[in-house]
Short mmCIF file of C-alpha atoms in Angstrom, two decimals:
data_model
loop_
_atom_site.label_atom_id
_atom_site.label_comp_id
_atom_site.label_asym_id
_atom_site.label_seq_id
_atom_site.Cartn_x
_atom_site.Cartn_y
_atom_site.Cartn_z
CA MET A 28 -7.16 -8.94 25.69
CA ASP A 29 -7.02 -12.58 24.62
CA GLU A 30 -5.45 -11.83 21.22
CA ALA A 31 -8.02 -14.02 19.43
CA LEU A 32 -8.62 -13.07 15.83
CA THR A 33 -9.75 -14.22 12.44
CA ALA A 34 -7.81 -13.60 9.26
CA ARG A 35 -8.61 -14.27 5.64
CA THR A 36 -7.99 -13.23 2.07
CA ILE A 37 -10.67 -11.05 0.51
CA THR A 38 -11.24 -9.11 -2.69
CA ILE A 39 -11.73 -5.35 -2.66
CA GLN A 40 -12.34 -2.80 -5.38
CA GLY A 41 -9.05 -0.94 -5.56
CA HIS A 42 -7.95 2.05 -7.59
CA GLN A 43 -10.32 2.75 -10.47
CA GLY A 44 -12.51 -0.15 -9.39
CA ASP A 45 -9.91 -2.83 -10.11
CA GLU A 46 -10.47 -6.02 -8.17
CA ILE A 47 -7.46 -6.71 -6.00
CA GLU A 48 -6.65 -9.18 -3.29
CA ALA A 49 -6.27 -8.09 0.33
CA TYR A 50 -5.47 -9.77 3.62
CA LEU A 51 -7.89 -8.89 6.40
CA ALA A 52 -7.55 -9.66 10.09
CA GLU A 53 -10.20 -8.81 12.67
CA PRO A 54 -10.25 -9.17 16.45
CA ALA A 55 -12.57 -11.87 17.68
CA GLY A 56 -15.67 -10.89 19.56
CA THR A 57 -17.76 -7.82 19.54
CA GLY A 58 -16.72 -4.26 20.04
CA GLN A 59 -15.78 -1.14 18.19
CA PHE A 60 -12.31 -1.31 16.71
CA GLY A 61 -10.06 1.13 14.97
CA GLY A 62 -8.71 0.22 11.55
CA VAL A 63 -5.15 -0.04 10.25
CA VAL A 64 -4.10 -0.26 6.62
CA VAL A 65 -0.76 -2.02 6.38
CA ILE A 66 1.21 -1.18 3.25
CA HIS A 67 3.53 -4.01 2.31
CA HIS A 68 7.15 -3.41 1.46
CA MET A 69 8.82 -3.68 -1.92
CA PRO A 70 9.45 -7.45 -1.62
CA GLY A 71 5.72 -7.83 -1.74
CA TYR A 72 2.55 -9.02 -0.08
CA ASP A 73 4.46 -11.57 1.91
CA SER A 74 4.12 -13.64 5.05
CA ALA A 75 6.08 -11.16 7.14
CA THR A 76 3.63 -8.40 6.26
CA LYS A 77 0.62 -10.62 6.90
CA GLU A 78 2.12 -11.36 10.30
CA MET A 79 2.00 -7.64 11.02
CA VAL A 80 -1.64 -7.53 9.95
CA ARG A 81 -2.46 -10.29 12.41
CA ARG A 82 -0.46 -8.50 15.10
CA PHE A 83 -2.69 -5.47 14.77
CA ALA A 84 -5.79 -7.64 15.03
CA ALA A 85 -4.37 -9.34 18.10
CA HIS A 86 -4.03 -5.88 19.62
CA GLY A 87 -7.62 -4.93 18.90
CA TYR A 88 -7.57 -3.39 15.43
CA ASN A 89 -9.28 -4.36 12.21
CA ALA A 90 -6.31 -4.52 9.87
CA ILE A 91 -5.95 -4.97 6.15
CA CYS A 92 -3.11 -5.21 3.66
CA PRO A 93 -3.98 -4.68 0.01
CA ASN A 94 -1.86 -6.63 -2.47
CA LEU A 95 -0.31 -3.77 -4.41
CA HIS A 96 1.20 -6.21 -6.90
CA TYR A 97 -1.98 -8.14 -7.62
CA ARG A 98 -2.66 -6.58 -11.01
CA GLU A 99 0.70 -7.59 -12.45
CA ALA A 100 0.62 -11.10 -11.04
CA PRO A 101 -2.69 -12.43 -9.71
CA GLY A 102 -2.17 -15.66 -7.85
CA ALA A 103 1.61 -15.57 -8.09
CA SER A 104 3.92 -15.97 -5.13
CA PRO A 105 4.85 -12.66 -3.46
CA ASP A 106 8.42 -12.66 -4.73
CA ASP A 107 7.39 -13.43 -8.31
CA ALA A 108 4.69 -10.75 -8.13
CA SER A 109 7.19 -8.26 -6.78
CA ALA A 110 9.62 -9.05 -9.58
CA ALA A 111 6.88 -8.71 -12.21
CA THR A 112 5.77 -5.38 -10.76
CA ARG A 113 9.32 -4.10 -10.66
CA ALA A 114 9.85 -5.10 -14.27
CA ALA A 115 6.69 -3.21 -15.16
CA GLY A 116 8.03 -0.03 -13.55
CA GLY A 117 6.81 -0.35 -9.97
CA VAL A 118 3.61 0.71 -8.25
CA PRO A 119 2.40 4.09 -9.55
CA ASP A 120 1.73 6.61 -6.79
CA ASP A 121 -1.86 7.32 -7.88
CA ARG A 122 -2.68 3.62 -7.94
CA LEU A 123 -1.18 3.21 -4.47
CA VAL A 124 -3.35 5.98 -3.11
CA GLY A 125 -6.44 4.48 -4.74
CA ASP A 126 -5.73 1.07 -3.29
CA VAL A 127 -5.13 2.46 0.21
CA ALA A 128 -8.35 4.48 -0.06
CA ALA A 129 -10.27 1.34 -0.96
CA ALA A 130 -8.69 -0.61 1.88
CA ALA A 131 -9.50 2.18 4.35
CA ASP A 132 -13.09 2.31 3.12
CA HIS A 133 -13.40 -1.43 3.57
CA LEU A 134 -12.30 -1.08 7.18
CA ARG A 135 -14.70 1.79 7.82
CA GLN A 136 -17.60 -0.32 6.53
CA LEU A 137 -16.97 -3.25 8.84
CA LYS A 138 -19.70 -3.70 11.45
CA THR A 139 -17.13 -3.45 14.21
CA ALA A 140 -15.49 -0.29 12.86
CA ASN A 141 -15.18 2.72 15.12
CA GLY A 142 -14.82 4.90 12.02
CA LYS A 143 -11.13 5.70 12.44
CA VAL A 144 -8.36 4.42 10.20
CA GLY A 145 -4.61 4.71 10.39
CA VAL A 146 -1.97 3.65 7.90
CA ILE A 147 1.48 2.15 8.40
CA GLY A 148 4.20 1.23 5.96
CA HIS A 149 7.76 0.07 6.09
CA CYS A 150 10.56 0.72 3.65
CA SER A 151 8.97 1.74 0.32
CA GLY A 152 5.71 1.50 2.24
CA GLY A 153 6.90 4.22 4.61
CA ARG A 154 6.98 6.72 1.79
CA GLN A 155 3.67 5.38 0.55
CA ALA A 156 2.10 5.74 4.01
CA PHE A 157 3.19 9.39 4.08
CA LEU A 158 1.86 9.89 0.55
CA ALA A 159 -1.48 8.29 1.45
CA ALA A 160 -1.77 10.46 4.57
CA CYS A 161 -1.14 13.57 2.45
CA THR A 162 -3.77 12.57 -0.09
CA LEU A 163 -6.51 10.87 1.93
CA GLN A 164 -8.39 11.80 5.07
CA LEU A 165 -6.92 9.47 7.68
CA ASP A 166 -6.64 9.53 11.45
CA ALA A 167 -2.99 8.56 11.94
CA ALA A 168 0.00 7.54 9.85
CA VAL A 169 3.23 5.71 10.64
CA ASP A 170 6.24 6.03 8.39
CA CYS A 171 8.83 3.38 9.17
CA TYR A 172 12.09 4.39 7.48
CA GLY A 173 10.50 5.38 4.20
CA ALA A 174 13.09 6.52 1.70
CA PHE A 175 12.59 9.43 -0.67
CA VAL A 176 9.90 11.26 1.21
CA VAL A 177 12.71 13.80 1.25
CA GLY A 178 15.55 13.97 -1.23
CA GLU A 179 15.97 12.99 -4.82
CA PRO A 180 17.23 9.49 -5.52
CA PRO A 181 20.85 9.45 -6.71
CA ALA A 182 20.93 10.78 -10.26
CA GLU A 183 22.77 7.75 -11.55
CA SER A 184 20.19 5.40 -10.10
CA GLY A 185 17.58 6.09 -12.75
CA MET A 186 14.92 5.53 -10.11
CA LYS A 187 11.39 6.55 -11.00
CA VAL A 188 10.31 7.22 -7.44
CA ARG A 189 10.10 10.92 -6.60
CA PRO A 190 10.19 12.76 -3.27
CA VAL A 191 6.82 13.77 -1.83
CA LEU A 192 7.85 16.42 0.69
CA ASP A 193 5.91 19.01 -1.32
CA LYS A 194 2.72 17.23 -0.27
CA ALA A 195 3.40 17.82 3.43
CA PRO A 196 1.02 20.82 3.64
CA GLU A 197 -1.82 18.38 2.90
CA LEU A 198 -0.88 15.90 5.65
CA SER A 199 -4.29 15.03 7.08
CA CYS A 200 -3.35 13.39 10.38
CA PRO A 201 -0.68 12.98 13.07
CA LEU A 202 2.44 11.25 11.80
CA LEU A 203 4.73 8.88 13.71
CA GLY A 204 8.15 8.42 12.16
CA LEU A 205 10.49 5.60 13.18
CA PHE A 206 14.01 5.62 11.79
CA GLY A 207 17.45 4.09 12.19
CA VAL A 208 20.42 6.37 12.73
CA GLU A 209 22.58 4.14 10.56
CA ASP A 210 20.15 4.23 7.62
CA ARG A 211 21.30 5.99 4.46
CA PHE A 212 17.86 6.07 2.81
CA PRO A 213 16.45 7.96 4.63
CA SER A 214 19.58 9.49 6.11
CA PRO A 215 19.48 11.27 9.47
CA ASP A 216 19.76 14.57 7.60
CA GLN A 217 16.71 13.70 5.50
CA VAL A 218 14.76 12.72 8.62
CA LYS A 219 15.77 16.06 10.13
CA GLU A 220 14.62 17.91 7.02
CA LEU A 221 11.21 16.22 7.12
CA ASP A 222 10.95 16.88 10.86
CA GLU A 223 11.74 20.57 10.38
CA GLU A 224 9.33 20.98 7.49
CA LEU A 225 6.46 19.41 9.43
CA THR A 226 7.27 21.62 12.40
CA ARG A 227 7.32 24.69 10.13
CA LEU A 228 3.93 23.70 8.75
CA GLY A 229 2.52 23.06 12.21
CA LYS A 230 1.83 19.42 11.40
CA GLN A 231 1.56 17.13 14.40
CA HIS A 232 4.33 14.54 14.31
CA GLU A 233 6.53 12.40 16.54
CA PHE A 234 9.87 11.17 15.25
CA HIS A 235 12.16 8.62 16.90
CA SER A 236 15.55 7.58 15.59
CA TYR A 237 17.29 4.54 17.03
CA ASP A 238 21.01 4.17 17.57
CA ASP A 239 22.59 0.93 16.40
CA ALA A 240 19.79 0.47 13.87
CA GLY A 241 19.67 0.99 10.16
CA HIS A 242 17.07 0.28 7.54
CA ALA A 243 14.45 -2.42 8.08
CA PHE A 244 15.10 -2.89 11.80
CA PHE A 245 11.56 -4.23 12.25
CA ALA A 246 12.15 -7.14 9.84
CA VAL A 247 12.50 -10.19 12.06
CA ASP A 248 13.53 -12.43 9.17
CA ARG A 249 16.39 -10.23 7.97
CA PRO A 250 19.86 -9.48 9.34
CA SER A 251 18.86 -5.83 9.65
CA TYR A 252 16.57 -6.75 12.59
CA ARG A 253 17.41 -4.86 15.76
CA VAL A 254 15.49 -6.18 18.70
CA HIS A 255 15.76 -3.08 20.91
CA ALA A 256 14.59 -0.73 18.17
CA ALA A 257 11.84 -3.08 16.96
CA ASN A 258 10.46 -3.70 20.45
CA ASP A 259 10.46 -0.04 21.35
CA GLY A 260 9.10 0.83 17.91
CA TRP A 261 6.15 -1.54 18.28
CA GLU A 262 5.38 0.02 21.67
CA LYS A 263 5.38 3.44 20.09
CA VAL A 264 3.18 2.27 17.20
CA PHE A 265 0.56 0.86 19.54
CA ASP A 266 0.74 3.89 21.82
CA PHE A 267 0.28 6.16 18.80
CA PHE A 268 -2.57 4.22 17.21
CA GLY A 269 -4.05 3.84 20.69
CA ARG A 270 -4.34 7.59 20.97
CA TYR A 271 -5.54 8.43 17.47
CA VAL A 272 -7.23 5.33 16.05
CA ALA A 273 -8.43 3.04 18.84
CA SER A 274 -10.30 5.57 20.92
CA MET B 24 16.91 1.15 0.62
CA CYS B 25 14.11 0.07 -1.65
CA THR B 26 15.07 0.95 -5.18
CA TYR B 27 13.10 0.93 -8.36
CA LEU B 28 16.34 0.90 -10.32
CA THR B 29 16.15 -2.02 -12.68
CA GLU B 30 18.40 -2.78 -15.61
CA GLN B 31 16.49 -4.82 -18.14
CA ARG B 32 17.72 -6.75 -21.15
CA ALA B 33 16.09 -8.93 -23.77
CA ILE B 34 17.80 -12.30 -23.68
CA GLU B 35 17.69 -15.63 -25.49
CA GLY B 36 18.21 -18.97 -23.84
CA SER B 37 16.53 -21.22 -21.35
CA GLY B 38 16.23 -21.48 -17.61
CA LYS B 39 15.00 -24.12 -15.20
CA GLY B 40 12.39 -22.98 -12.75
CA SER B 41 10.02 -24.63 -10.32
CA THR B 42 8.05 -26.28 -13.11
CA GLY B 43 10.97 -27.27 -15.31
CA TRP B 44 12.71 -25.73 -18.28
CA PHE B 45 11.31 -22.80 -20.17
CA ALA B 46 12.51 -20.28 -22.74
CA LEU B 47 13.92 -17.04 -21.35
CA THR B 48 13.10 -13.72 -22.96
CA ASP B 49 13.89 -11.10 -20.33
CA ALA B 50 16.49 -10.41 -17.67
CA ALA B 51 16.23 -7.83 -14.89
CA VAL B 52 19.18 -6.84 -12.72
CA TYR B 53 18.77 -4.70 -9.61
CA VAL B 54 20.41 -3.92 -6.29
CA ASP B 55 17.84 -4.12 -3.56
CA HIS B 56 16.63 -6.11 -0.59
CA PRO B 57 16.81 -9.85 -1.18
CA VAL B 58 13.92 -12.17 -0.46
CA HIS B 59 16.05 -15.01 0.84
CA ALA B 60 19.76 -14.16 1.04
CA GLN B 61 20.82 -13.03 4.49
CA TYR B 62 22.12 -9.62 3.54
CA GLU B 63 20.55 -6.19 3.69
CA HIS B 64 21.08 -5.67 -0.04
CA THR B 65 22.13 -7.96 -2.85
CA VAL B 66 22.48 -7.92 -6.61
CA ASN B 67 19.32 -9.61 -7.77
CA ILE B 68 18.90 -11.12 -11.20
CA ASP B 69 15.61 -12.35 -12.58
CA PHE B 70 15.67 -14.51 -15.69
CA ALA B 71 12.11 -14.53 -16.90
CA ASN B 72 9.55 -15.13 -19.60
CA PRO B 73 6.69 -12.71 -18.85
CA ALA B 74 4.57 -14.22 -21.60
CA LYS B 75 4.41 -17.41 -19.56
CA GLY B 76 3.36 -15.56 -16.42
CA PRO B 77 5.11 -14.15 -13.35
CA SER B 78 6.10 -17.57 -12.06
CA ALA B 79 8.21 -18.25 -15.15
CA ARG B 80 11.22 -16.83 -13.38
CA VAL B 81 14.61 -18.02 -12.25
CA ALA B 82 15.87 -15.72 -9.52
CA VAL B 83 19.27 -15.31 -7.93
CA GLU B 84 20.39 -12.99 -5.14
CA LEU B 85 24.14 -12.43 -5.00
CA THR B 86 26.52 -10.38 -2.93
CA GLU B 87 28.32 -7.65 -4.83
CA GLU B 88 31.53 -9.69 -4.75
CA SER B 89 29.77 -12.77 -6.05
CA ALA B 90 28.07 -10.86 -8.84
CA LEU B 91 31.33 -9.28 -9.99
CA ALA B 92 33.10 -12.65 -9.80
CA LEU B 93 30.34 -14.08 -11.96
CA VAL B 94 30.75 -11.30 -14.51
CA ASP B 95 34.46 -12.12 -14.70
CA ALA B 96 33.73 -15.83 -14.96
CA ILE B 97 31.30 -15.32 -17.82
CA ARG B 98 33.77 -13.18 -19.71
CA GLU B 99 36.63 -15.60 -19.09
CA ALA B 100 34.56 -18.60 -20.15
CA LEU B 101 33.53 -16.86 -23.35
CA ALA B 102 37.11 -15.74 -24.01
CA ALA B 103 38.34 -19.30 -23.65
CA ALA B 104 35.86 -20.61 -26.21
CA PRO B 105 36.08 -19.99 -29.95
CA PRO B 106 34.58 -16.58 -30.73
CA GLY B 107 30.91 -16.79 -31.54
CA LEU B 108 30.55 -20.42 -30.48
CA ALA B 109 27.64 -19.63 -28.17
CA SER B 110 26.27 -16.82 -30.30
CA ALA B 111 22.59 -16.91 -31.17
CA SER B 112 23.54 -16.84 -34.82
CA ALA B 113 26.10 -19.64 -34.55
CA ALA B 114 25.75 -23.29 -35.59
CA SER B 115 22.23 -23.85 -36.84
CA GLY B 116 21.79 -20.22 -37.81
CA ALA B 117 19.36 -17.49 -36.90
CA SER B 118 16.51 -18.92 -38.97
CA SER B 119 16.30 -22.02 -36.79
CA ARG B 120 16.86 -20.35 -33.43
CA SER B 121 13.26 -20.53 -32.38
CA GLY B 122 13.31 -24.25 -33.03
CA ARG B 123 16.14 -24.74 -30.59
CA VAL B 124 14.42 -23.04 -27.72
CA PRO B 125 12.51 -25.48 -25.53
CA ALA B 126 8.86 -24.62 -25.22
#
């Protein structure tokens, strides 16, 4: 694999037909490629997330990241758009699902598509990846330390986000979960609860929790970065998508 | 932890952003991941004017200690000044407030 790719910004019809921006990266050359929808984290549709999109393309996947904050702030910088979206109450769950569905459909319609699509999200995107996989027909999902899949947010927090564990019976695909033992949201106990519930339901899943890693250990531009966990995590992501999306 | 917890307040004053000064109408305060500060979480404050678009924003990301020190500093500065000196209704009066706010 020569890791050649093309990447560009496109417009897709998101939830309820809304036009939203998305970042698309495709492997160069011909072939049949699996698709990956990358859900950006709370800080927005930023360069770090686009880097991940390109990484998937370099590894032979058509990859796309919809800008979940586009409606509140078209054309704004990612941090300003994130702030505007937060001030407006955050990304509603139904809109998230609609945008991921549109992104997945876009990937499926590419000439080089093999018809399979996985989803991955980090941080708030981890919960959203799980939610999307419980609502849409997908081929694989990766939840990287998504908080509040399990467990109510602290009562005093006033947070609007709600747990989505009750949607687990509808999980449509294998789930890979990557977590840090030192994380508090999700805590090891919450990861265990999700693991046990998926086992009880007979849902195919693989969970890995890393010692000496907390939240956001994949984020290379943040002090939370943990090289051993991130490197091993990326290997597991590509092994997982290789089994369920690429082939 | 990505939180959606956001304390919001209507404010009056001005801020200087990337395109110069503008009137401020809204403040949002939240504890979450910073964009730039090298900490896992910070106290983030957005001073904004949504009517002028999402880029009309002055953002700060502070450690908890810094934020609390700033709260103390604001209170001490106000306590040291004559009461009401910086009030919106002081000096030129409420009727002319809009005229004092830079466009």
